[in-house]
N, CA and C atoms as an extended XYZ file, in Angstrom:
201
Properties=species:S:1:pos:R:3:atomname:S:1:resname:S:1:resid:I:1 pbc="F F F"
N        23.065        2.476       21.899 N   LEU     1
C        24.322        2.677       22.594 CA  LEU     1
C        25.372        3.142       21.604 C   LEU     1
N        26.178        4.057       22.006 N   SER     2
C        27.221        4.568       21.116 CA  SER     2
C        28.562        3.932       21.459 C   SER     2
N        29.528        4.006       20.542 N   PRO     3
C        30.840        3.408       20.802 CA  PRO     3
C        31.571        4.060       21.978 C   PRO     3
N        31.200        5.291       22.330 N   THR     4
C        31.897        5.982       23.419 CA  THR     4
C        31.261        5.737       24.782 C   THR     4
N        30.107        5.079       24.808 N   MET     5
C        29.445        4.814       26.090 CA  MET     5
C        30.146        3.671       26.817 C   MET     5
N        30.320        3.830       28.101 N   THR     6
C        30.941        2.772       28.898 CA  THR     6
C        29.905        1.910       29.597 C   THR     6
N        28.694        2.435       29.772 N   GLU     7
C        27.617        1.644       30.338 CA  GLU     7
C        26.285        2.251       29.919 C   GLU     7
N        25.234        1.475       30.025 N   GLY     8
C        23.907        1.953       29.647 CA  GLY     8
C        22.871        0.913       29.998 C   GLY     8
N        21.614        1.308       29.910 N   LYS     9
C        20.522        0.408       30.250 CA  LYS     9
C        19.448        0.516       29.182 C   LYS     9
N        19.045       -0.618       28.643 N   LEU    10
C        17.963       -0.677       27.668 CA  LEU    10
C        16.676       -1.029       28.398 C   LEU    10
N        15.593       -0.366       28.051 N   ALA    11
C        14.315       -0.675       28.680 CA  ALA    11
C        13.824       -2.049       28.221 C   ALA    11
N        13.777       -2.261       26.888 N   LYS    12
C        13.409       -3.568       26.339 CA  LYS    12
C        13.662       -3.560       24.844 C   LYS    12
N        13.880       -4.729       24.286 N   TRP    13
C        14.015       -4.876       22.843 CA  TRP    13
C        12.625       -5.072       22.273 C   TRP    13
N        12.306       -4.378       21.197 N   LEU    14
C        11.003       -4.531       20.562 CA  LEU    14
C        11.014       -5.621       19.501 C   LEU    14
N        12.160       -5.863       18.900 N   LYS    15
C        12.324       -6.948       17.931 CA  LYS    15
C        13.687       -7.579       18.168 C   LYS    15
N        13.803       -8.838       17.813 N   ALA    16
C        15.068       -9.542       17.973 CA  ALA    16
C        15.963       -9.297       16.767 C   ALA    16
N        17.269       -9.445       16.962 N   GLU    17
C        18.213       -9.312       15.855 CA  GLU    17
C        17.860      -10.322       14.778 C   GLU    17
N        17.818       -9.848       13.543 N   GLY    18
C        17.485      -10.723       12.427 CA  GLY    18
C        16.013      -10.730       12.061 C   GLY    18
N        15.153      -10.136       12.909 N   ASP    19
C        13.731      -10.051       12.558 CA  ASP    19
C        13.563       -9.229       11.286 C   ASP    19
N        12.551       -9.548       10.517 N   SER    20
C        12.342       -8.841        9.261 CA  SER    20
C        11.672       -7.493        9.491 C   SER    20
N        11.872       -6.616        8.544 N   VAL    21
C        11.245       -5.298        8.544 CA  VAL    21
C        10.074       -5.374        7.576 C   VAL    21
N         8.954       -4.774        7.954 N   LYS    22
C         7.812       -4.797        7.052 CA  LYS    22
C         7.197       -3.403        6.954 C   LYS    22
N         6.420       -3.193        5.911 N   ALA    23
C         5.746       -1.912        5.726 CA  ALA    23
C         4.898       -1.612        6.960 C   ALA    23
N         4.964       -0.379        7.411 N   GLY    24
C         4.230        0.030        8.603 CA  GLY    24
C         5.086        0.090        9.847 C   GLY    24
N         6.278       -0.539        9.837 N   ASP    25
C         7.183       -0.470       10.981 CA  ASP    25
C         7.776        0.925       11.098 C   ASP    25
N         7.897        1.412       12.328 N   LYS    26
C         8.591        2.670       12.587 CA  LYS    26
C        10.032        2.313       12.921 C   LYS    26
N        10.993        2.993       12.275 N   VAL    27
C        12.400        2.662       12.480 CA  VAL    27
C        13.219        3.917       12.760 C   VAL    27
N        14.373        3.695       13.361 N   VAL    28
C        15.392        4.732       13.541 CA  VAL    28
C        16.655        4.196       12.892 C   VAL    28
N        17.287        5.012       12.046 N   THR    29
C        18.521        4.581       11.390 CA  THR    29
C        19.716        4.876       12.278 C   THR    29
N        20.859        4.317       11.927 N   SER    30
C        22.084        4.561       12.681 CA  SER    30
C        22.515        6.026       12.605 C   SER    30
N        21.991        6.779       11.624 N   ALA    31
C        22.284        8.212       11.506 CA  ALA    31
C        21.274        9.062       12.279 C   ALA    31
N        20.296        8.417       12.916 N   GLY    32
C        19.331        9.139       13.722 CA  GLY    32
C        18.073        9.571       12.997 C   GLY    32
N        17.862        9.092       11.777 N   LEU    33
C        16.645        9.429       11.037 CA  LEU    33
C        15.494        8.563       11.535 C   LEU    33
N        14.341        9.167       11.740 N   LEU    34
C        13.150        8.447       12.143 CA  LEU    34
C        12.207        8.387       10.964 C   LEU    34
N        11.614        7.218       10.714 N   GLY    35
C        10.711        7.112        9.579 CA  GLY    35
C         9.803        5.911        9.651 C   GLY    35
N         8.840        5.911        8.768 N   LEU    36
C         7.884        4.826        8.629 CA  LEU    36
C         8.217        4.061        7.358 C   LEU    36
N         8.365        2.749        7.457 N   VAL    37
C         8.688        1.926        6.297 CA  VAL    37
C         7.459        1.861        5.385 C   VAL    37
N         7.647        2.253        4.117 N   THR    38
C         6.547        2.193        3.153 CA  THR    38
C         6.737        1.067        2.140 C   THR    38
N         7.981        0.737        1.796 N   HIS    39
C         8.279       -0.345        0.855 CA  HIS    39
C         9.509       -1.100        1.342 C   HIS    39
N         9.500       -2.411        1.171 N   VAL    40
C        10.658       -3.246        1.525 CA  VAL    40
C        11.221       -3.812        0.240 C   VAL    40
N        12.514       -3.618        0.046 N   ARG    41
C        13.207       -4.168       -1.118 CA  ARG    41
C        14.201       -5.213       -0.642 C   ARG    41
N        14.974       -5.769       -1.566 N   ASP    42
C        15.907       -6.837       -1.233 CA  ASP    42
C        16.918       -6.412       -0.170 C   ASP    42
N        17.630       -5.319       -0.403 N   LYS    43
C        18.672       -4.873        0.533 CA  LYS    43
C        18.392       -3.514        1.149 C   LYS    43
N        17.226       -2.943        0.842 N   SER    44
C        16.923       -1.602        1.343 CA  SER    44
C        15.441       -1.483        1.665 C   SER    44
N        15.092       -0.367        2.297 N   VAL    45
C        13.697       -0.035        2.561 CA  VAL    45
C        13.481        1.421        2.168 C   VAL    45
N        12.246        1.758        1.863 N   VAL    46
C        11.889        3.149        1.604 CA  VAL    46
C        11.188        3.661        2.857 C   VAL    46
N        11.697        4.783        3.382 N   LEU    47
C        11.133        5.390        4.579 CA  LEU    47
C        10.414        6.671        4.234 C   LEU    47
N         9.305        6.914        4.901 N   ARG    48
C         8.648        8.214        4.820 CA  ARG    48
C         9.039        8.974        6.082 C   ARG    48
N         9.724       10.094        5.888 N   CYS    49
C        10.168       10.950        6.989 CA  CYS    49
C         9.569       12.332        6.744 C   CYS    49
N         8.583       12.706        7.557 N   GLU    50
C         7.864       13.968        7.332 CA  GLU    50
C         7.285       13.958        5.918 C   GLU    50
N         7.685       14.888        5.063 N   ASP    51
C         7.169       14.966        3.698 CA  ASP    51
C         8.134       14.385        2.670 C   ASP    51
N         9.160       13.661        3.122 N   SER    52
C        10.178       13.127        2.222 CA  SER    52
C        10.146       11.605        2.204 C   SER    52
N        10.622       11.038        1.100 N   LYS    53
C        10.831        9.598        1.005 CA  LYS    53
C        12.319        9.367        0.838 C   LYS    53
N        12.855        8.437        1.616 N   LEU    54
C        14.278        8.116        1.575 CA  LEU    54
C        14.449        6.615        1.421 C   LEU    54
N        15.428        6.220        0.616 N   GLU    55
C        15.781        4.803        0.528 CA  GLU    55
C        17.035        4.592        1.350 C   GLU    55
N        16.975        3.665        2.308 N   VAL    56
C        18.129        3.382        3.163 CA  VAL    56
C        18.395        1.879        3.160 C   VAL    56
N        19.639        1.517        3.347 N   LEU    57
C        20.003        0.101        3.440 CA  LEU    57
C        19.427       -0.491        4.725 C   LEU    57
N        19.037       -1.746        4.653 N   LYS    58
C        18.523       -2.416        5.844 CA  LYS    58
C        19.567       -2.454        6.957 C   LYS    58
N        20.833       -2.518        6.586 N   THR    59
C        21.901       -2.570        7.585 CA  THR    59
C        22.038       -1.267        8.353 C   THR    59
N        21.421       -0.178        7.874 N   ALA    60
C        21.487        1.117        8.558 CA  ALA    60
C        20.374        1.273        9.587 C   ALA    60
N        19.486        0.299        9.696 N   ILE    61
C        18.389        0.391       10.664 CA  ILE    61
C        18.910       -0.003       12.035 C   ILE    61
N        18.763        0.929       12.978 N   ALA    62
C        19.256        0.687       14.343 CA  ALA    62
C        18.175        0.083       15.228 C   ALA    62
N        16.957        0.603       15.157 N   THR    63
C        15.871        0.070       15.979 CA  THR    63
C        14.592       -0.018       15.164 C   THR    63
N        13.723       -0.950       15.548 N   ILE    64
C        12.454       -1.171       14.879 CA  ILE    64
C        11.360       -1.219       15.928 C   ILE    64
N        10.299       -0.453       15.688 N   GLU    65
C         9.126       -0.531       16.558 CA  GLU    65
C         8.055       -1.298       15.794 C   GLU    65
N         7.443       -2.262       16.432 N   LYS    66
C         6.427       -3.076       15.753 CA  LYS    66
C         5.272       -2.199       15.292 C   LYS    66
N         4.732       -2.558       14.121 N   ALA    67
C         3.601       -1.795       13.553 CA  ALA    67
C         2.346       -2.005       14.376 C   ALA    67
């Protein structure tokens, strides 16, 4: 949901708020990047997006799909 939306409907939550992220999880960041978690660090994760590796803060993860 975006800050400009006045209403919306979620199909279902795949993980609860506060659940941990682990290698193999598919995630979407708040910037819209889609990736596969390859490494989990203290405050960040490394994502594989196509042929690139990106390090993003855990707080930037918007959604998590279970591995």
